[in-house]
Amino acid sequence: MNYIQELNEQQKEAVLHIDGPLMIIAGAGSGKTKVLTTRIAYLLERGVDAFQILALTFTNKAAAEMKERITKILKNNEAKNLYMGTFHSVFAKILRFEADHLGYPKNFTIYDTDDAKSVLKQIIKAQGFDEKLYKVGFVYNRISTAKNNLIGPAEYAQDKDIQIEDARNNRPGIAGLYRDYVNQCYKNGAMDFDDILMNMYILLRKFPEVLAKYQHRFKYMMIDEYQDTNLAQYHIVKLLAAVHENICVVGDDAQSIYSFRGASMQNIFQYQKDYSDVHIIKLEQNYRSTKTILDAANHIINNNKNQIQKNLWTDNETGEKIKVSQSFSDNDEGKSVADFIIEQKLRNHYSNSDFAILYRTNAQSRSFEESLRRLNINYKIYGGMSFYQRKEIKDYVAYLRVLVNTQDEESVKRIINLPARGIGNTTLNRISLFANENNISFWDALMRIAEVGIKGATYTAIENFTLLIRTFQSELNIKNAYDVAMNLGKQSGLLPELHADKTVEGLARFENVETLLNSIKEFTETPDEEGELADKSLGSYLQQITLLTDADREDDDEATKDVVKLMTIHAAKGLEFPCVFVVGLEENIFPSAMSLYDRDDLEEERRLFYVAVTRAKKKLWITLAKNRYRFGTLVNNEPSRFVEELPSQMIEKNMLAAPNYGGSSVGSPPSLWGSKDGAFGNKAKQPQDKIIAQKKVVGVNAASTHQPSENFVATNPVNIQMGMRVEHQRFGFGKVVNVEGNAADKKAKIIFENGVGEKMMMLNFAKLMVVEGN
DNA sequence: TCGGAAATGTTTTTT
DNA sequence: ACATTTCCGA
């Protein structure tokens, strides 16, 4: 057990204390993951069966990494048998196994937020509410909050405080919407994210034999990020732990940043009251950051009133000062960050993957994408529009969902006329009416289409559609999931339609669908779990992918490995990087405009800033812009109050003096301020170009990162003709070899140089500049 | 029924 | 600025 010797005193104590309730208050960078993995390895080595350990983490990726580390320590494969994953993914597997207790099909669909809002929107319409007043997002949040607090539709309608609040908000109808929404999801055989927690709780409360089974099974439990659990999660954990009470929770009140999802720090304080002899260990030595960064972080968090006292310290070097840099506009902010990265790479031999750019909202990523692309720096954005939210993927997934669960009306409606089969809204409404009158599901109404009174071409189209689905349902029993999914795509016309689209965007969509098919193959053909919850069917696959975060998707191919990472601060939680840029430090952005008038909200923003700062190991930049584009117009922004809270002796500040010009940003060329919108105008150009010239190819795919000409102006599509030499901003130079269609539908076939090859482009969208031949 | 044009809303944060 | 939704003519 040599691995235990590597730990400090507190860490060791946390690992060796295995029986009874344990709470670990783990400061940022204090080796929390190391303690958790070592503790599990120690349990396994002491002879505890892996099947008896439940470990709930924040992301699936964190769980996978921990399994890997445990495997390395123990040099065996036992870690594979741990019950380890996010609350949602572990509970979804249990619910799948126990589905019949609650009257759900085993292959129940899991709705993501978009699916759920779509269902809810139809209910708001059906009840005749004004959609401006009853905005889907607002109603959805009310329902979500209720579920996270274990308040069902009946209790919601009876709760005086809730009813008073809805009445005051002029939306007394939410209780009725909640009721119908829950009923509709149940009819659809579907659960949304919150249902997974709520139904898990109901399962354990309503079926004592099920509760007893899992209480007995999970002899040891570990809960990571405990400060971010909500009431539903708290009660589930408490129920499961009630027999053995071998429950270890790990958290840090200073990093509680999910109250909008119902998370409550109260769970940390309540924990100490729930068990008789709670052992508390504080991990206070930080191994991650420089003294400067850690001191600044401590300074920031001390502005908060609500916190558990602790003294986070480090033995690490003092390090460099934190650089604070203000730019004229959001575009200039993007440029300055890209310049800092280039400079650091040259001077200190950092690689792209050493840098992270962290922002408050996803919408802020744009200016950084642009500037990084301009300087040929490879990057990857985490979050935002995830892979599984893309239209082509959602469409394909909807087909597969219907295959395993025809009761899922939402998915049936999504694909019934996709590709277009001549089944329009009028037809759908008639079928819905028939289904309601006869109290049957939408799908069952489709199966009885003759009785609905629909004739002719539409009738045939519907018959063909249901036949298609039923044919592939039976195929699922004899062929593997990949073949069925692939053939369904071909037969339905979905794949041929995607394949026919030879535009750049169309090709990307087709590639995405190929990626989806490959992931089905990989999932169903890789048996990496044992036990009763292990299930490699298509139904199981569909349930798991909805619960995947962008961070969970592995960075597979080499080209995407050495990249600058862009993400929200929320998404960066639990991660660390040598060099960190925390950007957009402006009032109304960070802290967010929504949080300015409430102490608790503002303190959560400050904790968020604390999380951002403590991601950095070596170097930290804080940037802000004086002006920023918002809905297309430039607006003025005051520096964030958080900038003022930074201790002056630890920072190197470079703010703009006069309104439109002034000091240069730290360590970058003064000419940055030459162009108003940061579009790398003529005046600002030279210094960066020199750097590019020296450092041109840094693991960059030259084919897709053409540097556009300085004077690039797209030519009007009507003037583009065969034989011309043209330039594309991304693909570089090429020759037009064919032109077809006209006006809005004009397409051109272009053969590009430098290995990019032949592309069919829709001229209305592709911006091309004629270089020669006009 | 369907496609393009016009109007409208969008920005917290995530499972 | 951009994406989504609604409107309108064929």
Coordinates of C-alpha atoms in Angstrom, one line a residue, chain A residues 63-495:
Chain A
A63 CA -15.9 9.1 -13.3
A64 CA -14.0 7.6 -16.2
E65 CA -10.8 9.3 -15.2
M66 CA -11.1 8.1 -11.7
K67 CA -11.7 4.5 -12.8
E68 CA -8.6 4.7 -14.9
R69 CA -6.5 6.0 -11.9
I70 CA -7.8 3.3 -9.6
T71 CA -7.0 0.7 -12.2
K72 CA -3.4 2.1 -12.4
I73 CA -3.0 2.0 -8.6
L74 CA -4.4 -1.6 -8.2
K75 CA -3.1 -3.0 -11.5
N76 CA -6.3 -5.0 -12.0
N77 CA -9.7 -4.5 -13.6
E78 CA -11.9 -4.3 -10.5
A79 CA -12.6 -0.6 -11.0
K80 CA -14.9 -1.5 -13.9
N81 CA -17.4 -2.9 -11.6
L82 CA -17.9 0.2 -9.5
Y83 CA -21.2 2.0 -9.6
M84 CA -19.7 5.3 -10.7
G85 CA -21.0 8.1 -12.7
T86 CA -23.2 11.2 -12.4
F87 CA -26.3 11.2 -10.4
H88 CA -28.3 11.2 -13.6
S89 CA -26.5 8.5 -15.4
V90 CA -26.4 6.0 -12.5
F91 CA -30.0 6.6 -11.5
A92 CA -31.1 6.3 -15.2
K93 CA -29.6 2.8 -15.2
I94 CA -31.4 1.8 -12.0
L95 CA -34.6 3.3 -13.3
R96 CA -34.2 1.3 -16.5
F97 CA -33.8 -1.8 -14.5
E98 CA -36.7 -1.1 -12.2
A99 CA -38.9 0.7 -14.8
D100 CA -42.0 -1.6 -14.5
H101 CA -42.4 -0.7 -10.8
L102 CA -43.2 2.9 -11.9
G103 CA -45.2 1.9 -15.0
Y104 CA -42.6 3.1 -17.4
P105 CA -41.3 1.1 -20.4
K106 CA -37.8 -0.2 -19.9
N107 CA -36.8 1.8 -23.0
F108 CA -38.2 5.1 -21.7
T109 CA -37.0 8.1 -23.6
I110 CA -34.9 10.7 -21.8
Y111 CA -35.8 14.2 -22.9
D112 CA -33.2 16.9 -23.0
T113 CA -34.2 20.5 -22.3
D114 CA -35.1 21.1 -25.9
D115 CA -37.4 18.0 -26.1
A116 CA -39.0 18.9 -22.8
K117 CA -39.6 22.5 -23.8
S118 CA -41.2 21.4 -27.1
V119 CA -43.6 19.1 -25.2
L120 CA -44.4 21.9 -22.8
K121 CA -44.9 24.4 -25.5
Q122 CA -47.6 22.3 -27.1
I123 CA -49.4 22.0 -23.8
I124 CA -49.3 25.8 -23.3
K125 CA -50.8 26.2 -26.7
A126 CA -53.4 23.5 -26.1
Q127 CA -54.6 25.2 -23.0
G128 CA -54.9 28.4 -24.9
F129 CA -52.5 30.5 -22.8
D130 CA -50.8 33.6 -24.2
E131 CA -47.4 32.4 -25.1
K132 CA -45.9 35.8 -24.5
L133 CA -46.9 35.7 -20.8
Y134 CA -46.5 31.9 -20.4
K135 CA -43.0 31.7 -21.9
V136 CA -41.9 28.1 -22.2
G137 CA -38.6 28.8 -20.5
F138 CA -40.2 30.5 -17.5
V139 CA -42.8 27.7 -17.0
Y140 CA -40.2 25.1 -17.5
N141 CA -38.0 26.6 -14.8
R142 CA -40.9 26.7 -12.4
I143 CA -41.6 23.0 -13.0
S144 CA -37.9 22.1 -12.8
T145 CA -37.5 23.9 -9.5
A146 CA -40.6 22.2 -8.1
K147 CA -39.3 18.7 -9.2
N148 CA -35.8 19.4 -7.7
N149 CA -37.6 20.1 -4.4
L150 CA -39.7 17.0 -4.7
I151 CA -42.9 18.9 -5.2
G152 CA -45.2 17.0 -7.5
P153 CA -48.1 18.5 -9.5
A154 CA -50.7 17.9 -6.8
E155 CA -48.6 19.4 -4.0
Y156 CA -47.7 22.3 -6.3
A157 CA -51.4 23.1 -6.8
Q158 CA -52.0 22.9 -3.1
D159 CA -49.0 24.8 -1.8
K160 CA -50.2 28.2 -0.6
D161 CA -46.8 30.0 -1.0
I162 CA -46.3 28.7 -4.6
Q163 CA -49.9 29.7 -5.6
I164 CA -49.5 33.1 -4.1
E165 CA -46.2 33.6 -6.0
D166 CA -47.7 32.4 -9.3
A167 CA -50.7 34.7 -8.8
R168 CA -48.4 37.6 -8.1
N169 CA -46.5 36.8 -11.3
N170 CA -49.8 36.8 -13.1
R171 CA -49.3 33.2 -14.1
P172 CA -51.8 31.2 -12.0
G173 CA -52.1 28.5 -14.8
I174 CA -48.7 26.9 -14.1
A175 CA -50.1 24.3 -11.8
G176 CA -52.4 23.0 -14.5
L177 CA -49.6 23.1 -17.1
Y178 CA -47.3 21.2 -14.7
R179 CA -50.1 18.5 -14.3
D180 CA -50.6 18.1 -18.0
Y181 CA -46.9 18.2 -18.8
V182 CA -46.2 15.3 -16.3
N183 CA -49.1 13.3 -17.7
Q184 CA -48.0 13.9 -21.3
C185 CA -44.4 12.8 -20.5
Y186 CA -45.8 9.7 -18.8
K187 CA -48.0 8.9 -21.8
N188 CA -44.9 9.3 -24.0
G189 CA -42.9 6.9 -21.9
A190 CA -40.4 9.7 -21.3
M191 CA -38.5 11.4 -18.4
D192 CA -36.8 14.8 -18.4
F193 CA -33.6 15.4 -16.5
D194 CA -35.5 16.3 -13.3
D195 CA -37.7 13.3 -13.5
I196 CA -34.7 11.0 -13.3
L197 CA -34.1 12.4 -9.8
M198 CA -37.7 12.7 -8.8
N199 CA -38.7 9.2 -10.0
M200 CA -35.6 7.7 -8.4
Y201 CA -36.8 9.2 -5.1
I202 CA -40.4 7.9 -5.7
L203 CA -39.1 4.5 -6.5
L204 CA -37.2 4.2 -3.2
R205 CA -40.0 5.7 -1.2
K206 CA -42.9 3.7 -2.7
F207 CA -41.2 0.3 -2.9
P208 CA -39.5 -0.7 0.3
E209 CA -38.1 -3.9 -1.2
V210 CA -36.4 -1.9 -3.9
L211 CA -35.0 0.5 -1.3
A212 CA -33.8 -2.4 0.8
K213 CA -32.1 -4.0 -2.2
Y214 CA -30.0 -0.9 -3.0
Q215 CA -29.4 0.0 0.6
H216 CA -27.9 -3.4 1.1
R217 CA -26.0 -3.3 -2.2
F218 CA -24.3 0.1 -1.6
K219 CA -22.3 -0.7 1.5
Y220 CA -20.0 2.3 0.8
M221 CA -21.0 5.5 -0.8
M222 CA -19.0 8.6 -2.0
I223 CA -20.5 11.8 -3.1
D224 CA -18.4 14.3 -4.9
E225 CA -19.2 18.1 -5.2
Y226 CA -21.6 17.7 -2.3
Q227 CA -22.2 21.5 -2.1
D228 CA -23.9 21.3 -5.5
T229 CA -26.5 18.7 -4.6
N230 CA -30.2 19.7 -4.5
L231 CA -33.0 18.5 -2.2
A232 CA -34.0 15.6 -4.4
Q233 CA -30.4 14.3 -4.5
Y234 CA -30.0 14.9 -0.8
H235 CA -33.0 12.8 0.1
I236 CA -32.0 10.0 -2.3
V237 CA -28.5 9.8 -0.9
K238 CA -29.9 9.9 2.7
L239 CA -32.3 7.0 2.0
L240 CA -29.6 4.9 0.3
A241 CA -27.1 5.5 3.1
A242 CA -29.5 4.9 6.0
V243 CA -28.5 1.2 6.7
H244 CA -24.7 1.2 6.5
E245 CA -24.1 4.9 7.1
N246 CA -20.7 4.5 5.3
I247 CA -21.1 7.7 3.5
C248 CA -18.3 10.0 2.5
V249 CA -19.2 13.4 1.1
V250 CA -16.7 15.8 -0.4
G251 CA -17.4 19.4 -1.0
D252 CA -16.2 23.0 -0.8
D253 CA -18.8 25.7 0.1
A254 CA -16.6 28.2 -1.6
Q255 CA -17.2 26.5 -5.0
S256 CA -21.0 26.2 -4.8
I257 CA -22.2 27.6 -8.1
Y258 CA -25.3 25.7 -9.1
S259 CA -28.1 27.2 -7.0
F260 CA -30.0 27.9 -10.2
R261 CA -30.4 24.2 -10.5
G262 CA -31.7 23.9 -7.0
A263 CA -28.4 23.1 -5.4
S264 CA -28.2 24.2 -1.8
M265 CA -25.1 24.7 0.5
Q266 CA -27.5 23.8 3.3
N267 CA -26.9 20.2 2.5
I268 CA -23.4 20.5 3.8
F269 CA -24.6 22.0 7.2
Q270 CA -27.5 19.5 7.3
Y271 CA -25.2 16.6 6.9
Q272 CA -23.6 17.2 10.3
K273 CA -27.1 17.0 11.9
D274 CA -28.2 13.9 10.1
Y275 CA -25.6 11.5 11.4
S276 CA -24.6 11.1 15.0
D277 CA -20.8 11.0 14.7
V278 CA -19.7 12.8 11.6
H279 CA -16.0 12.9 11.1
I280 CA -14.9 16.2 9.4
I281 CA -11.6 16.6 7.7
K282 CA -10.4 19.8 6.0
L283 CA -7.9 19.6 3.1
E284 CA -6.2 23.0 3.1
Q285 CA -3.0 22.6 1.3
N286 CA -3.2 23.6 -2.3
Y287 CA -0.9 21.8 -4.7
R288 CA -2.1 23.5 -7.8
S289 CA -1.5 27.3 -8.0
T290 CA 1.3 29.8 -7.3
K291 CA 1.2 31.8 -4.1
T292 CA 0.1 34.9 -6.0
I293 CA -2.9 33.2 -7.6
L294 CA -4.0 31.5 -4.4
D295 CA -3.6 34.7 -2.3
A296 CA -5.7 36.6 -4.8
A297 CA -8.3 33.8 -4.7
N298 CA -8.5 33.9 -0.9
H299 CA -8.8 37.7 -1.1
I300 CA -11.7 37.4 -3.4
I301 CA -13.7 34.9 -1.4
N302 CA -13.2 36.9 1.8
N303 CA -15.6 39.5 0.4
N304 CA -18.3 36.9 0.9
K305 CA -20.2 36.8 4.2
N306 CA -21.5 33.2 4.0
Q307 CA -18.7 30.7 4.2
I308 CA -17.1 28.0 6.3
Q309 CA -13.8 29.3 7.6
K310 CA -10.7 27.7 6.2
N311 CA -7.2 28.5 5.5
L312 CA -6.0 27.5 2.1
W313 CA -2.3 27.7 1.7
T314 CA 0.5 26.5 -0.6
D315 CA 4.2 25.7 -0.7
N316 CA 4.4 26.5 -4.3
E317 CA 6.5 29.4 -5.7
T318 CA 5.3 32.9 -5.7
G319 CA 5.0 33.1 -9.4
E320 CA 4.2 36.0 -11.6
K321 CA 1.7 38.8 -11.0
I322 CA -1.8 38.5 -12.4
K323 CA -2.3 40.6 -15.5
V324 CA -5.4 42.7 -15.8
S325 CA -6.0 44.1 -19.2
Q326 CA -8.7 46.2 -20.6
S327 CA -9.4 46.5 -24.3
F328 CA -11.5 48.9 -26.4
S329 CA -14.0 46.3 -27.7
D330 CA -14.9 42.6 -27.3
N331 CA -13.1 42.0 -30.6
D332 CA -9.9 43.7 -29.3
E333 CA -10.2 41.6 -26.2
G334 CA -10.2 38.5 -28.4
K335 CA -7.2 39.8 -30.3
S336 CA -5.2 40.6 -27.1
V337 CA -5.8 37.1 -25.7
A338 CA -4.6 35.5 -29.0
D339 CA -1.6 37.7 -28.9
F340 CA -0.8 36.8 -25.3
I341 CA -1.0 33.1 -26.3
I342 CA 1.4 33.6 -29.2
E343 CA 3.8 35.5 -27.0
Q344 CA 3.8 32.9 -24.3
K345 CA 4.3 30.1 -26.7
L346 CA 7.3 31.8 -28.2
R347 CA 8.8 32.8 -24.9
N348 CA 8.0 30.0 -22.6
H349 CA 7.5 27.1 -25.0
Y350 CA 3.9 26.5 -23.9
S351 CA 1.7 24.5 -26.3
N352 CA -1.9 25.2 -27.1
S353 CA -3.3 22.8 -24.6
D354 CA -1.7 24.7 -21.8
F355 CA -4.2 27.5 -22.2
A356 CA -7.8 27.9 -21.3
I357 CA -10.2 30.8 -21.9
L358 CA -13.0 31.0 -19.4
Y359 CA -16.1 33.1 -19.8
R360 CA -19.4 33.7 -17.9
T361 CA -21.7 33.0 -20.9
N362 CA -21.4 30.9 -24.0
A363 CA -22.2 33.8 -26.2
Q364 CA -18.8 35.4 -25.4
S365 CA -16.8 32.8 -27.2
R366 CA -17.2 34.4 -30.7
S367 CA -14.5 37.1 -30.5
F368 CA -11.9 34.5 -29.2
E369 CA -12.8 32.0 -31.9
E370 CA -12.2 34.6 -34.5
S371 CA -8.9 35.9 -33.2
L372 CA -7.5 32.4 -32.6
R373 CA -8.5 31.3 -36.1
R374 CA -6.8 34.4 -37.5
L375 CA -3.6 33.5 -35.8
N376 CA -3.7 29.8 -36.8
I377 CA -4.1 28.7 -33.2
N378 CA -6.1 25.5 -32.9
Y379 CA -8.8 25.6 -30.4
K380 CA -11.9 23.7 -29.2
I381 CA -15.1 25.0 -27.6
Y382 CA -16.6 23.0 -24.9
G383 CA -20.3 23.4 -24.3
G384 CA -22.6 25.6 -26.2
M385 CA -24.3 23.7 -29.0
S386 CA -23.3 20.1 -28.2
F387 CA -23.0 17.3 -30.7
Y388 CA -26.3 15.7 -29.7
Q389 CA -28.2 19.0 -30.1
R390 CA -27.5 19.4 -33.8
K391 CA -30.5 19.1 -35.9
E392 CA -29.2 16.2 -38.1
I393 CA -28.3 14.2 -35.0
K394 CA -31.6 14.9 -33.2
D395 CA -33.5 13.8 -36.3
Y396 CA -31.6 10.6 -36.6
V397 CA -31.9 9.9 -32.8
A398 CA -35.6 10.6 -33.0
Y399 CA -35.9 7.7 -35.5
L400 CA -34.1 5.4 -33.2
R401 CA -36.1 6.5 -30.2
V402 CA -39.3 5.7 -32.0
L403 CA -37.9 2.3 -32.9
V404 CA -37.5 1.4 -29.2
N405 CA -40.4 3.5 -27.9
T406 CA -43.3 4.2 -30.2
Q407 CA -45.3 5.9 -27.4
D408 CA -42.8 8.8 -27.6
E409 CA -45.1 11.2 -29.5
E410 CA -42.6 14.0 -29.5
S411 CA -40.1 11.9 -31.5
V412 CA -42.8 10.5 -33.8
K413 CA -44.0 13.9 -34.7
R414 CA -40.4 15.1 -35.3
I415 CA -39.8 12.4 -38.0
I416 CA -43.1 11.6 -39.5
N417 CA -42.6 14.1 -42.3
L418 CA -38.8 13.8 -42.4
P419 CA -37.8 13.7 -45.2
A420 CA -40.9 15.3 -46.6
R421 CA -43.5 12.7 -47.3
G422 CA -46.5 15.0 -47.7
I423 CA -47.8 14.6 -44.1
G424 CA -48.5 18.2 -43.0
N425 CA -49.9 20.0 -40.0
T426 CA -53.6 19.5 -41.0
T427 CA -53.1 15.7 -41.1
L428 CA -51.3 15.7 -37.8
N429 CA -54.0 17.6 -36.1
R430 CA -56.7 15.2 -37.3
I431 CA -54.7 12.3 -36.0
S432 CA -54.2 14.0 -32.6
L433 CA -57.9 14.6 -32.4
F434 CA -58.7 11.0 -33.2
A435 CA -56.1 9.8 -30.6
N436 CA -57.7 12.0 -27.9
E437 CA -61.3 11.0 -28.7
N438 CA -60.4 7.3 -28.5
N439 CA -58.0 7.8 -25.6
I440 CA -55.1 6.1 -27.4
S441 CA -51.6 7.2 -28.2
F442 CA -50.6 9.1 -31.3
W443 CA -48.8 6.1 -32.6
D444 CA -51.8 3.8 -32.0
A445 CA -53.9 6.3 -34.0
L446 CA -51.4 6.0 -36.8
M447 CA -51.8 2.3 -36.7
R448 CA -55.6 2.7 -37.1
I449 CA -55.2 5.4 -39.8
A450 CA -58.1 3.8 -41.9
E451 CA -60.5 4.8 -39.1
V452 CA -59.2 8.4 -39.0
G453 CA -60.7 9.1 -42.4
I454 CA -57.5 10.1 -44.1
K455 CA -57.4 8.9 -47.8
G456 CA -55.3 9.1 -50.9
A457 CA -51.6 9.9 -51.0
T458 CA -51.4 10.9 -47.3
Y459 CA -53.0 7.6 -46.3
T460 CA -50.4 5.7 -48.2
A461 CA -47.6 7.9 -46.8
I462 CA -48.6 7.1 -43.3
E463 CA -49.0 3.4 -43.9
N464 CA -45.5 3.3 -45.4
F465 CA -44.1 5.2 -42.4
T466 CA -45.6 2.8 -39.8
L467 CA -44.6 -0.2 -41.9
L468 CA -41.0 1.2 -42.1
I469 CA -40.8 1.6 -38.3
R470 CA -42.3 -1.9 -37.6
T471 CA -40.0 -3.6 -40.1
F472 CA -37.0 -2.2 -38.3
Q473 CA -38.4 -3.0 -34.9
S474 CA -38.4 -6.6 -35.8
E475 CA -34.9 -6.3 -37.4
L476 CA -33.6 -5.1 -34.0
N477 CA -34.2 -8.6 -32.6
I478 CA -32.0 -10.3 -35.2
K479 CA -29.4 -7.8 -36.3
N480 CA -27.0 -5.7 -34.4
A481 CA -27.9 -2.1 -33.5
Y482 CA -25.4 -0.5 -35.9
D483 CA -26.7 -2.3 -38.9
V484 CA -30.3 -1.6 -38.0
A485 CA -29.6 2.1 -37.5
M486 CA -27.6 2.4 -40.7
N487 CA -30.3 0.6 -42.8
L488 CA -33.1 2.6 -41.2
G489 CA -31.2 5.8 -42.2
K490 CA -31.0 4.5 -45.8
Q491 CA -34.6 3.2 -46.1
S492 CA -36.2 6.2 -44.5
G493 CA -34.5 8.5 -47.0
L494 CA -32.7 10.4 -44.2
L495 CA -29.2 9.3 -45.3

